[in-house]
Coordinates of C-alpha atoms and ligand atoms in Angstrom, one line a residue:
M1 CA 0.0 0.0 0.0
C2 CA 1.6 3.2 -1.2
G3 CA 5.1 3.4 -2.6
I4 CA 7.8 5.6 -1.2
I5 CA 11.1 6.7 -2.7
G6 CA 13.7 9.1 -1.6
Y7 CA 17.1 10.1 -3.0
T8 CA 19.9 12.4 -2.1
G9 CA 23.1 12.5 -4.0
P10 CA 25.1 14.2 -6.8
A11 CA 22.6 13.5 -9.5
A12 CA 19.5 15.5 -10.4
V13 CA 16.8 14.0 -8.3
K14 CA 13.6 14.6 -10.3
N15 CA 13.9 11.8 -12.8
I16 CA 15.2 9.4 -10.1
L17 CA 12.0 10.0 -8.2
L18 CA 9.7 9.7 -11.2
E19 CA 11.4 6.5 -12.4
G20 CA 11.3 5.0 -8.8
L21 CA 7.6 5.8 -8.5
A22 CA 7.0 4.1 -11.8
Q23 CA 8.6 1.0 -10.4
L24 CA 6.6 1.2 -7.2
E25 CA 3.3 2.0 -8.8
Y26 CA 2.0 -1.5 -8.3
R27 CA 1.8 -0.6 -4.6
G28 CA -0.9 2.0 -5.2
Y29 CA -1.9 4.2 -8.1
D30 CA -4.6 6.6 -6.9
S31 CA -2.3 9.6 -7.1
A32 CA 1.4 10.5 -6.9
G33 CA 3.6 13.4 -5.9
I34 CA 7.1 14.5 -5.3
A35 CA 8.9 17.1 -3.2
I36 CA 12.4 18.3 -4.2
A37 CA 14.7 20.4 -2.1
K38 CA 15.9 23.0 -4.6
D39 CA 19.5 24.2 -4.6
D40 CA 18.3 27.6 -3.1
G41 CA 16.8 25.7 -0.1
S42 CA 13.1 26.1 -1.2
I43 CA 10.9 23.0 -1.6
Y44 CA 9.2 22.3 -4.9
I45 CA 6.1 20.1 -4.6
E46 CA 4.1 18.7 -7.4
K47 CA 1.3 16.2 -7.2
Q48 CA -1.4 14.8 -9.4
T49 CA -4.3 12.4 -9.2
G50 CA -4.2 9.2 -11.2
Q51 CA -1.1 7.3 -12.3
V52 CA 2.5 8.3 -12.1
A53 CA 2.4 9.1 -15.9
N54 CA 0.1 12.0 -15.0
L55 CA 2.6 13.4 -12.5
K56 CA 5.4 12.9 -15.0
A57 CA 3.6 14.9 -17.6
I58 CA 3.4 18.0 -15.5
C59 CA 6.9 17.5 -14.0
D60 CA 8.5 17.2 -17.4
Q61 CA 8.2 21.0 -17.7
A62 CA 10.0 21.7 -14.4
D63 CA 13.7 22.2 -14.4
D64 CA 16.1 19.6 -13.0
D65 CA 17.3 21.8 -10.1
G66 CA 17.6 19.8 -6.9
H67 CA 19.6 16.8 -5.7
C68 CA 17.5 15.7 -2.7
G69 CA 13.8 14.7 -2.8
I70 CA 11.0 12.3 -1.9
G71 CA 8.2 10.8 -3.9
H72 CA 5.0 8.9 -3.1
T73 CA 2.4 6.9 -5.0
R74 CA -0.8 6.6 -3.1
W75 CA -3.4 3.9 -2.3
A76 CA -6.1 5.9 -0.6
T77 CA -7.1 5.0 2.9
H78 CA -8.1 8.3 4.7
G79 CA -9.7 10.7 2.4
G80 CA -10.7 10.5 -1.3
V81 CA -8.6 10.5 -4.4
T82 CA -8.0 14.2 -4.6
R83 CA -5.0 16.5 -5.1
P84 CA -5.0 17.9 -1.6
N85 CA -5.0 14.3 -0.2
T86 CA -2.0 13.4 -2.3
H87 CA 1.4 13.2 -0.7
P88 CA 3.9 14.9 0.0
H89 CA 2.2 16.9 2.7
Q90 CA 3.8 20.1 3.9
V91 CA 3.0 21.7 7.2
G92 CA 5.2 24.7 8.2
R93 CA 8.8 23.6 8.0
V94 CA 8.1 19.9 7.5
T95 CA 7.4 18.0 4.3
L96 CA 6.7 14.3 4.4
I97 CA 5.5 11.2 2.7
H98 CA 3.9 8.3 4.5
N99 CA 2.9 4.7 4.0
G100 CA 0.7 3.2 6.7
I101 CA -2.2 4.4 8.9
I102 CA -2.0 6.7 11.9
E103 CA -4.8 5.2 14.0
N104 CA -5.0 8.0 16.7
Y105 CA -4.9 10.9 14.3
H106 CA -8.2 12.4 15.6
E107 CA -6.8 12.4 19.2
I108 CA -3.6 14.0 18.0
I109 CA -5.5 16.8 16.3
E110 CA -7.3 17.5 19.5
K111 CA -4.4 17.1 21.9
F112 CA -2.1 19.5 19.9
D113 CA -4.8 21.7 18.5
L114 CA -3.7 21.1 14.9
K115 CA -7.1 21.5 13.1
D116 CA -6.4 24.9 11.6
Q117 CA -3.2 23.8 10.0
L118 CA -4.8 21.0 8.0
V119 CA -6.0 21.2 4.4
S120 CA -6.5 17.5 3.6
E121 CA -8.5 14.7 5.0
T122 CA -5.5 12.5 5.6
D123 CA -4.0 11.0 8.7
T124 CA -0.6 11.7 7.1
E125 CA -1.0 15.5 7.2
V126 CA -1.6 15.2 10.9
A127 CA 1.7 13.5 11.3
A128 CA 3.4 16.4 9.4
A129 CA 1.7 18.9 11.6
L130 CA 2.8 17.0 14.7
L131 CA 6.4 17.0 13.5
N132 CA 6.2 20.7 12.7
H133 CA 4.8 21.3 16.2
F134 CA 7.8 19.6 17.8
Y135 CA 10.4 21.0 15.3
D136 CA 12.6 23.7 16.8
G137 CA 15.7 23.2 14.6
D138 CA 16.5 19.6 15.7
P139 CA 14.9 17.2 13.3
E140 CA 15.9 14.1 15.2
E141 CA 14.4 15.3 18.4
A142 CA 11.2 16.3 16.6
I143 CA 10.9 12.8 15.1
R144 CA 11.5 11.1 18.5
K145 CA 8.9 13.2 20.2
A146 CA 6.3 12.8 17.4
V147 CA 6.8 9.0 17.2
Q148 CA 6.0 8.6 20.9
E149 CA 2.6 10.1 20.2
L150 CA 1.8 8.0 17.1
E151 CA -0.2 4.8 17.1
G152 CA -0.5 2.7 14.0
S153 CA 1.8 1.8 11.2
F154 CA 4.1 4.2 9.4
A155 CA 7.1 4.5 7.1
F156 CA 8.0 8.2 6.9
C157 CA 10.5 10.1 4.7
I158 CA 10.8 13.7 5.9
L159 CA 12.4 16.9 4.6
F160 CA 13.0 19.5 7.3
E161 CA 13.6 23.2 6.5
G162 CA 17.3 24.0 7.2
F163 CA 18.4 20.5 6.3
T164 CA 17.4 20.1 2.7
D165 CA 20.4 18.1 1.6
R166 CA 19.2 15.1 3.7
I167 CA 16.2 12.8 4.2
F168 CA 15.0 11.7 7.7
C169 CA 13.2 8.4 7.9
I170 CA 11.6 6.2 10.5
R171 CA 9.2 3.3 10.3
N172 CA 6.9 1.0 12.3
V173 CA 5.5 -2.1 10.6
S174 CA 5.3 -0.5 7.1
P175 CA 8.3 -1.5 5.0
L176 CA 11.3 0.6 4.1
V177 CA 14.6 -0.4 2.6
A178 CA 17.7 1.7 2.0
S179 CA 20.9 1.6 0.0
S180 CA 24.1 3.7 0.1
T181 CA 25.6 3.7 -3.4
P182 CA 28.5 5.6 -5.1
E183 CA 25.8 7.5 -6.9
G184 CA 24.0 8.7 -3.8
S185 CA 21.7 7.3 -1.0
L186 CA 18.3 5.8 -1.7
V187 CA 15.3 4.8 0.4
A188 CA 12.2 3.0 -0.9
S189 CA 9.3 0.9 0.1
D190 CA 10.9 -2.0 -1.7
I191 CA 14.0 -3.0 -3.6
T192 CA 12.4 -2.7 -7.1
A193 CA 13.0 1.0 -7.0
V194 CA 16.6 0.7 -5.8
I195 CA 17.9 -2.2 -7.8
K196 CA 18.9 0.0 -10.8
Y197 CA 21.5 1.6 -8.5
S198 CA 22.6 -1.2 -6.3
K199 CA 21.9 -4.9 -5.5
Q200 CA 22.9 -4.3 -1.9
Y201 CA 20.4 -2.9 0.5
F202 CA 19.2 -3.1 4.1
V203 CA 15.8 -3.3 5.7
V204 CA 15.4 -0.3 8.0
P205 CA 14.8 -1.7 11.5
E206 CA 11.6 -0.6 13.2
Y207 CA 11.8 2.6 15.2
H208 CA 15.4 3.2 14.1
L209 CA 16.0 6.8 13.0
M210 CA 17.7 6.9 9.6
V211 CA 19.3 9.9 8.0
L212 CA 20.3 9.8 4.3
Y213 CA 23.2 12.0 3.3
Q214 CA 24.6 12.3 -0.2
D215 CA 27.5 10.0 0.5
H216 CA 26.4 7.8 3.4
I217 CA 23.5 6.8 5.6
D218 CA 23.3 7.0 9.4
L219 CA 21.2 4.7 11.5
F220 CA 20.4 5.1 15.2
D221 CA 18.5 2.7 17.4
E222 CA 15.6 3.6 19.8
N223 CA 18.2 4.9 22.3
G224 CA 19.9 7.1 19.8
V225 CA 22.9 4.7 19.7
K226 CA 24.5 4.4 16.2
A227 CA 23.5 1.0 14.6
E228 CA 25.1 -1.0 11.8
P229 CA 22.6 -2.0 9.1
E230 CA 22.5 -5.7 8.0
I231 CA 23.4 -5.6 4.3
L232 CA 21.4 -7.9 2.1
E233 CA 21.9 -8.7 -1.6
V234 CA 19.1 -9.3 -4.1
N235 CA 19.5 -12.3 -6.3
W236 CA 17.7 -10.9 -9.3
D237 CA 18.5 -8.1 -11.7
V238 CA 16.8 -5.1 -13.1
E239 CA 15.5 -7.0 -16.2
S240 CA 13.5 -9.3 -13.9
A241 CA 11.4 -6.3 -12.9
Q242 CA 10.7 -5.2 -16.6
K243 CA 8.3 -6.5 -19.1
M244 CA 10.9 -8.1 -21.5
G245 CA 8.8 -7.8 -24.6
F246 CA 5.5 -9.0 -23.0
P247 CA 2.6 -6.5 -23.3
H248 CA 1.9 -6.8 -19.6
Y249 CA 3.6 -7.9 -16.4
M250 CA 0.8 -10.4 -15.7
L251 CA 1.4 -12.2 -18.9
K252 CA 5.2 -12.2 -18.5
E253 CA 4.8 -13.5 -14.9
I254 CA 2.4 -16.3 -16.1
H255 CA 5.1 -17.4 -18.5
E256 CA 7.8 -17.3 -15.9
Q257 CA 6.2 -20.0 -13.9
P258 CA 8.1 -23.1 -15.2
E259 CA 11.4 -21.4 -14.4
A260 CA 10.2 -20.0 -11.0
I261 CA 9.1 -23.5 -10.0
I262 CA 12.4 -25.0 -11.0
K263 CA 14.3 -22.4 -9.1
T264 CA 12.2 -23.0 -6.0
I265 CA 12.3 -26.8 -5.9
T266 CA 15.7 -27.7 -7.4
P267 CA 17.9 -26.2 -4.7
R268 CA 15.9 -28.1 -2.1
L269 CA 16.5 -31.6 -3.4
K270 CA 19.2 -33.9 -2.2
N271 CA 19.4 -37.3 -4.0
G272 CA 16.1 -36.5 -5.5
L273 CA 14.3 -35.9 -2.2
P274 CA 13.3 -32.7 -0.4
C275 CA 15.9 -31.4 2.0
F276 CA 15.6 -28.2 4.0
E277 CA 19.0 -28.4 5.8
G278 CA 20.1 -25.3 3.8
E279 CA 17.4 -23.4 5.6
G280 CA 18.4 -24.8 9.0
I281 CA 15.4 -27.2 9.3
D282 CA 16.2 -30.7 10.2
D283 CA 14.1 -33.9 9.8
E284 CA 13.1 -33.9 13.5
F285 CA 11.2 -30.6 12.9
F286 CA 8.8 -32.4 10.5
K287 CA 8.1 -35.3 12.8
N288 CA 6.9 -33.5 15.9
F289 CA 3.9 -31.3 15.1
T290 CA 0.4 -32.7 15.5
N291 CA -1.5 -30.2 13.4
I292 CA -0.8 -27.5 10.9
N293 CA -2.3 -24.0 10.9
V294 CA -1.9 -22.2 7.6
V295 CA -2.6 -18.4 7.7
A296 CA -2.5 -16.0 4.8
C297 CA -4.5 -13.6 2.7
G298 CA -6.0 -13.7 -0.8
T299 CA -4.1 -15.8 -3.3
A300 CA -1.6 -16.9 -0.7
M301 CA -4.5 -18.2 1.4
Y302 CA -5.9 -20.1 -1.6
A303 CA -2.4 -21.7 -2.0
G304 CA -2.9 -22.8 1.6
M305 CA -6.2 -24.4 0.7
V306 CA -4.4 -26.5 -1.9
G307 CA -1.7 -27.2 0.7
K308 CA -4.4 -28.6 3.0
A309 CA -5.8 -30.7 0.2
I310 CA -2.3 -32.1 -0.5
I311 CA -1.0 -32.6 3.0
E312 CA -4.0 -34.0 4.9
P313 CA -4.6 -37.1 2.9
I314 CA -0.9 -37.9 2.6
V315 CA 0.6 -36.9 6.0
K316 CA -2.7 -37.6 8.0
V317 CA -2.3 -34.5 10.2
P318 CA -5.2 -32.0 10.4
V319 CA -4.6 -28.8 8.5
S320 CA -6.7 -25.7 9.1
V321 CA -6.5 -22.8 6.7
N322 CA -7.3 -19.4 8.1
I323 CA -7.8 -15.9 6.7
A324 CA -5.2 -13.8 8.5
S325 CA -7.5 -10.8 9.1
E326 CA -9.9 -13.1 11.0
F327 CA -7.3 -15.2 12.7
R328 CA -5.5 -12.3 14.2
Y329 CA -8.5 -11.3 16.2
S330 CA -9.5 -14.9 17.1
T331 CA -8.7 -17.1 20.1
P332 CA -6.8 -19.8 18.2
L333 CA -6.7 -23.4 19.5
I334 CA -3.0 -23.8 18.8
D335 CA 0.0 -24.5 21.0
K336 CA 3.6 -25.7 20.8
H337 CA 2.5 -28.9 19.0
T338 CA 1.1 -26.8 16.1
L339 CA 3.1 -25.9 13.1
T340 CA 1.9 -22.5 11.8
I341 CA 2.7 -21.9 8.1
V342 CA 2.3 -18.3 7.0
V343 CA 2.3 -17.7 3.3
S344 CA 3.0 -14.4 1.6
Q345 CA 4.5 -13.1 -1.6
S346 CA 5.4 -9.7 -0.3
G347 CA 6.2 -10.8 3.3
E348 CA 4.7 -7.5 4.3
T349 CA 0.9 -8.2 4.5
I350 CA 0.0 -6.6 7.8
D351 CA -2.7 -9.1 8.7
T352 CA -0.5 -12.1 8.0
L353 CA 2.3 -10.5 10.1
A354 CA -0.1 -9.9 13.0
A355 CA -1.4 -13.5 12.6
L356 CA 2.3 -14.7 12.8
R357 CA 2.8 -12.8 16.0
L358 CA -0.3 -14.2 17.5
A359 CA 0.6 -17.8 16.6
K360 CA 4.1 -17.3 18.2
S361 CA 2.5 -15.9 21.3
C362 CA 0.5 -19.1 21.6
G363 CA 3.7 -21.2 21.5
S364 CA 3.3 -22.4 17.9
R365 CA 6.4 -22.6 15.7
V366 CA 6.1 -20.5 12.6
L367 CA 7.4 -21.5 9.2
A368 CA 7.1 -18.8 6.5
I369 CA 6.7 -19.3 2.8
V370 CA 7.8 -15.9 1.5
N371 CA 9.0 -14.5 -1.8
V372 CA 10.6 -11.2 -0.7
K373 CA 13.9 -11.6 0.9
G374 CA 14.4 -9.9 4.3
S375 CA 10.7 -8.9 4.5
S376 CA 9.0 -8.5 7.9
I377 CA 7.3 -11.9 7.8
A378 CA 10.5 -13.6 6.8
R379 CA 12.4 -11.9 9.6
E380 CA 9.9 -12.6 12.3
S381 CA 9.2 -16.3 11.5
D382 CA 11.2 -19.1 13.2
Y383 CA 12.0 -20.6 9.8
V384 CA 11.7 -19.3 6.2
L385 CA 11.4 -21.1 2.9
Y386 CA 11.9 -18.5 0.3
T387 CA 10.1 -19.0 -3.0
H388 CA 12.3 -18.0 -5.8
A389 CA 9.8 -16.4 -8.1
G390 CA 11.7 -13.1 -8.6
P391 CA 9.9 -9.8 -8.4
E392 CA 6.1 -10.1 -9.0
I393 CA 5.0 -6.7 -10.3
A394 CA 1.4 -7.3 -11.6
V395 CA -1.0 -6.8 -8.8
A396 CA -2.6 -10.1 -9.6
S397 CA -0.5 -12.9 -8.1
T398 CA 0.4 -15.6 -10.6
K399 CA 3.9 -17.0 -10.3
A400 CA 4.0 -16.4 -6.6
Y401 CA 1.0 -18.8 -6.2
S402 CA 2.5 -21.6 -8.2
V403 CA 5.8 -21.5 -6.3
Q404 CA 3.9 -21.5 -3.0
L405 CA 2.1 -24.6 -4.2
S406 CA 5.5 -26.2 -5.1
V407 CA 6.7 -25.6 -1.6
F408 CA 3.6 -27.3 -0.2
Y409 CA 4.3 -30.3 -2.4
L410 CA 7.9 -30.4 -1.1
L411 CA 6.6 -30.1 2.5
A412 CA 4.0 -32.9 2.0
C413 CA 6.7 -35.2 0.6
K414 CA 9.2 -34.4 3.4
C415 CA 6.6 -35.0 6.1
A416 CA 5.6 -38.3 4.5
L417 CA 9.2 -39.4 4.3
V418 CA 10.2 -38.5 7.9
R419 CA 7.0 -40.0 9.3
G420 CA 7.6 -43.3 7.4
I421 CA 4.6 -42.9 5.1
F422 CA 6.7 -42.7 2.0
D423 CA 9.8 -44.7 1.3
E424 CA 12.5 -43.1 -0.8
T425 CA 11.2 -44.7 -4.0
K426 CA 7.8 -43.2 -3.4
G427 CA 9.3 -39.9 -2.5
R428 CA 11.3 -39.7 -5.7
E429 CA 8.2 -40.7 -7.7
F430 CA 6.3 -37.8 -6.0
I431 CA 9.1 -35.3 -6.9
D432 CA 9.1 -36.7 -10.5
N433 CA 5.4 -35.9 -10.7
L434 CA 6.1 -32.4 -9.5
Y435 CA 8.6 -31.9 -12.3
K436 CA 6.1 -33.3 -14.8
C437 CA 3.9 -30.3 -13.8
I438 CA 6.5 -28.0 -15.2
D439 CA 6.3 -29.5 -18.6
A440 CA 2.5 -29.5 -18.4
I441 CA 2.5 -25.8 -17.6
S442 CA 4.7 -25.2 -20.7
G443 CA 2.2 -27.2 -22.7
V444 CA -0.7 -25.1 -21.5
L445 CA 1.2 -21.9 -22.3
E446 CA 1.7 -23.1 -25.9
H447 CA -2.0 -23.7 -26.5
K448 CA -3.7 -20.5 -25.8
E449 CA -6.3 -20.7 -28.6
I450 CA -8.8 -22.7 -26.7
I451 CA -8.5 -20.3 -23.7
E452 CA -9.3 -17.5 -26.0
K453 CA -12.5 -19.3 -26.9
A454 CA -13.5 -19.4 -23.3
V455 CA -12.8 -15.7 -23.0
E456 CA -15.2 -15.1 -26.0
H457 CA -18.0 -16.2 -23.6
L458 CA -16.7 -14.7 -20.4
K459 CA -15.9 -11.2 -21.6
D460 CA -19.5 -10.1 -21.8
A461 CA -20.6 -12.0 -18.7
E462 CA -21.7 -10.2 -15.5
H463 CA -21.3 -13.3 -13.3
A464 CA -19.4 -16.6 -13.5
Y465 CA -19.2 -19.6 -11.3
Y466 CA -16.3 -21.9 -10.7
I467 CA -17.1 -25.3 -9.4
G468 CA -15.2 -28.5 -8.4
R469 CA -14.7 -31.0 -5.6
G470 CA -11.7 -31.6 -3.3
L471 CA -8.5 -30.3 -4.9
D472 CA -10.5 -29.0 -7.8
Y473 CA -12.5 -26.8 -5.4
A474 CA -9.3 -25.5 -3.9
F475 CA -8.1 -24.4 -7.4
S476 CA -11.4 -22.9 -8.3
M477 CA -11.2 -20.4 -5.5
E478 CA -8.0 -19.0 -6.9
G479 CA -9.5 -19.1 -10.4
A480 CA -12.6 -17.0 -9.3
L481 CA -10.4 -14.5 -7.4
K482 CA -8.2 -14.0 -10.5
L483 CA -11.2 -13.3 -12.8
K484 CA -12.8 -10.9 -10.3
E485 CA -9.7 -8.9 -9.6
V486 CA -8.5 -8.3 -13.2
S487 CA -11.7 -8.5 -15.3
Y488 CA -14.3 -7.2 -12.7
V489 CA -16.6 -10.1 -13.7
H490 CA -18.3 -11.2 -10.5
A491 CA -17.1 -14.7 -10.0
E492 CA -17.7 -17.2 -7.1
A493 CA -16.2 -20.6 -6.4
Y494 CA -18.4 -23.3 -5.0
A495 CA -17.9 -26.8 -3.9
A496 CA -19.7 -28.5 -6.8
G497 CA -21.9 -30.6 -4.5
E498 CA -23.0 -27.5 -2.5
L499 CA -24.6 -25.6 -5.5
K500 CA -28.0 -27.2 -5.0
H501 CA -28.2 -25.9 -1.5
G502 CA -28.9 -22.4 -2.7
T503 CA -26.5 -21.1 -5.4
I504 CA -28.0 -23.0 -8.2
A505 CA -30.9 -20.5 -8.0
L506 CA -28.6 -18.1 -9.7
I507 CA -27.9 -20.3 -12.7
E508 CA -29.7 -19.1 -15.8
E509 CA -29.3 -19.4 -19.6
G510 CA -25.8 -18.6 -20.8
I511 CA -24.2 -18.0 -17.4
P512 CA -20.6 -19.2 -17.6
V513 CA -19.7 -22.1 -15.2
V514 CA -16.0 -23.1 -15.2
A515 CA -16.2 -26.7 -14.0
F516 CA -13.2 -28.7 -12.8
A517 CA -13.2 -32.5 -12.9
T518 CA -9.6 -33.6 -12.6
Q519 CA -10.1 -35.8 -9.5
D520 CA -10.9 -39.5 -10.3
A521 CA -12.3 -40.2 -6.9
V522 CA -15.1 -37.7 -7.3
Y523 CA -15.2 -37.5 -11.1
N524 CA -18.7 -39.0 -11.6
K525 CA -20.1 -36.9 -8.8
T526 CA -18.7 -33.7 -10.3
I527 CA -20.1 -34.7 -13.7
S528 CA -23.5 -35.1 -12.1
N529 CA -23.2 -31.6 -10.6
I530 CA -22.2 -30.2 -14.0
R531 CA -25.2 -31.8 -15.6
E532 CA -27.4 -30.0 -13.0
V533 CA -26.1 -26.6 -14.2
K534 CA -26.1 -27.7 -17.9
A535 CA -29.8 -28.7 -17.4
R536 CA -30.4 -25.0 -16.5
N537 CA -28.7 -23.9 -19.7
A538 CA -25.4 -22.7 -18.2
Y539 CA -22.5 -22.3 -20.6
V540 CA -20.0 -24.9 -19.2
I541 CA -16.3 -24.6 -19.7
L542 CA -15.0 -28.0 -18.4
I543 CA -11.4 -28.7 -17.4
T544 CA -10.3 -32.4 -17.0
K545 CA -7.3 -34.5 -17.4
E546 CA -6.4 -35.4 -21.0
D547 CA -7.6 -39.0 -20.8
A548 CA -11.0 -38.2 -19.2
E549 CA -14.1 -39.6 -21.0
I550 CA -16.5 -36.8 -21.3
P551 CA -20.2 -37.7 -21.5
E552 CA -22.1 -36.2 -24.5
G553 CA -23.5 -32.8 -24.0
V554 CA -22.0 -32.1 -20.6
C555 CA -20.1 -29.0 -21.6
D556 CA -19.8 -26.3 -24.2
L557 CA -16.0 -26.1 -24.2
H558 CA -13.5 -28.7 -23.0
L559 CA -10.0 -27.9 -21.9
T560 CA -7.5 -30.5 -20.6
V561 CA -4.4 -30.7 -18.5
P562 CA -1.7 -33.1 -19.6
I563 CA -1.2 -34.7 -16.1
K564 CA -2.1 -38.2 -15.1
D565 CA -1.8 -38.1 -11.3
D566 CA -4.7 -36.4 -9.6
L567 CA -2.6 -34.8 -6.9
F568 CA -0.7 -32.8 -9.5
T569 CA -3.3 -31.4 -11.8
G570 CA -3.4 -28.1 -9.8
L571 CA -0.3 -26.4 -11.2
P572 CA -1.3 -26.6 -14.9
T573 CA -5.0 -26.0 -14.1
V574 CA -4.2 -22.8 -12.4
V575 CA -2.2 -21.6 -15.4
I576 CA -5.3 -22.1 -17.5
L577 CA -7.3 -20.0 -15.0
Q578 CA -4.7 -17.3 -14.9
L579 CA -4.8 -17.1 -18.7
I580 CA -8.6 -17.0 -18.8
A581 CA -8.6 -14.1 -16.3
Y582 CA -5.8 -12.3 -18.2
Y583 CA -7.4 -12.5 -21.6
T584 CA -10.8 -11.6 -20.3
S585 CA -9.4 -8.5 -18.8
I586 CA -7.7 -7.6 -22.0
A587 CA -10.9 -8.3 -24.0
R588 CA -12.7 -5.9 -21.7
G589 CA -10.1 -3.2 -22.3
L590 CA -9.0 -3.1 -18.7
N591 CA -5.7 -2.3 -17.1
V592 CA -4.7 -5.8 -16.3
D593 CA -1.6 -5.0 -14.3
K594 CA -3.2 -2.4 -12.1
P595 CA -6.8 -3.3 -11.5
R596 CA -8.9 -0.6 -9.9
N597 CA -8.9 -0.2 -6.1
L598 CA -6.1 -2.7 -5.5
A599 CA -2.5 -2.5 -4.5
K600 CA 0.1 -5.2 -4.6
S601 CA 1.3 -5.1 -1.0
V602 CA -1.4 -4.7 1.6
T603 CA 0.3 -3.1 4.5
V604 CA -2.8 -1.7 6.1
E605 CA -5.6 -3.5 8.0
Ligands
AGP701 C1 -3.6 -11.8 -5.5 O1 -3.9 -11.8 -6.8 C2 -4.0 -10.6 -4.8 N1 -3.6 -9.4 -5.4 C3 -3.9 -10.7 -3.2 O2 -5.0 -11.5 -2.9 C4 -2.7 -11.2 -2.5 O3 -2.4 -12.5 -2.8 C5 -2.8 -10.9 -1.0 O4 -3.0 -9.6 -0.8 C6 -1.7 -11.5 -0.2 O5 -0.5 -10.9 -0.5 P1 0.9 -11.5 0.0 O6 1.1 -12.8 -0.7 O7 1.9 -10.5 -0.4 O8 0.8 -11.6 1.5

């Protein structure tokens, strides 16, 4: 939620900020703005509603004066999408940008009588006014005093009058990374905006005050004692965060899935079997828990649903899957015998982070499946299994989901081996099947024509239903979410057998039903459910394994996945669903990479 960039150094800052904002735009694109400390000490502020391109268009006319500045791309929380609500906010001698939510901003307005200084509806401007209230020429003191008053989450980058060659930063929960490079010092919400300048960076520790100078960065802990940052290195390059000839990031990322899965599973195999010793997790760890608690949001949570459907029947331990925003305020029945698995692409989702903390406080061990190195969730978990998908820029998660599934397969296999359920031969067969999924995905990607036929029907639909049983139901949840978020077609996933308990009332002539029947054990049952919707004249798009025998008249369009083992149909099936969502969005003329109202990294509640 919201993207932040700051730079101070020898180069002209304007284009560095605008380029950085373009890289961060997936974090929010309601409006964008920059503040530049000009060489005469004055501060130039420009802001515009809409995408960064709108801001760029007006900034292009401005001169390049200024070597220190901050920029922000907004995902609106407090106050509408208007120019006054756009960051940076300036109150008196303080100019700042903010990612997060100040929860007690009403109280602060009252306590410090700030009302008359405010021109926007934002919580951020209140923080600017509070800093200005405390500022008497010592920026660090003003920040320390202000932060003591603030409740909520924040990542601030601040320019203070009188110190316009440097940027002051502090954060709580909301992410902030920084990098000191020969070409100047940078701070940003995430590494995508920094990687052009350096592969080395550090995560700003919470409540540490950071000051960016042209040639170095100072960091101080809560007691004002100088701290050494822990330098990390990204293992991908600038090209990974670009479109590389694809028209959209989403399509590029869909195509990157075979490679991402290989990169995620291969380093974790020893003699053809899963091994997590590299991550500091020994076999004993997988023997001891009695139940698994998966917690995540959105697509990551749906990956957990598939994880449950894979692990439970093999490992025979109960797996519960919880929505993090619900779990964090619940009274969970977990303890030291529970393994909590938190799943997150960004590693910054605030609800998942809070759920992780709650699970730990109950004594549960926490294993994170995370894509972004050094992220908050990765740092706070007991163990981390990084997925190696590289940067995922499109707001709709695609490759992150399939690498999360791959890790669940590895975990299922490992648990089965250490608990004596699989012998080594069975384990290797399981891993071979996982590799077969990679070829199957490549096969699906080569045959897009049939998917385009499905899109012909979906593009004008108002509603669509995704149905399946067992594992198929788990995939269908992700399929429905994907269609909703990028094409704005209202889509719901239902357990196929549940339809007749209410939802079937919604089925009418021509309504698209994407039906999955890849599971032999429930194949006939699912086909009966499909007949029920077909009898009500739904338009049925059926997905089965290649060798399935399809009864006459049961569907209007038939798509297949080239996989034989039921447990492994998910990965290629999901790619079909992603492509259906992608092409439906394109056919409807929508911005597939930046769907309305969304942001990539959800760092507010
Ligand atoms: C996926 O397409 C969504 N944009 C969203 O549901 C996402 O998966 C969710 O917000 C969780 O994000 P995370 O994986 O970064 O924690």
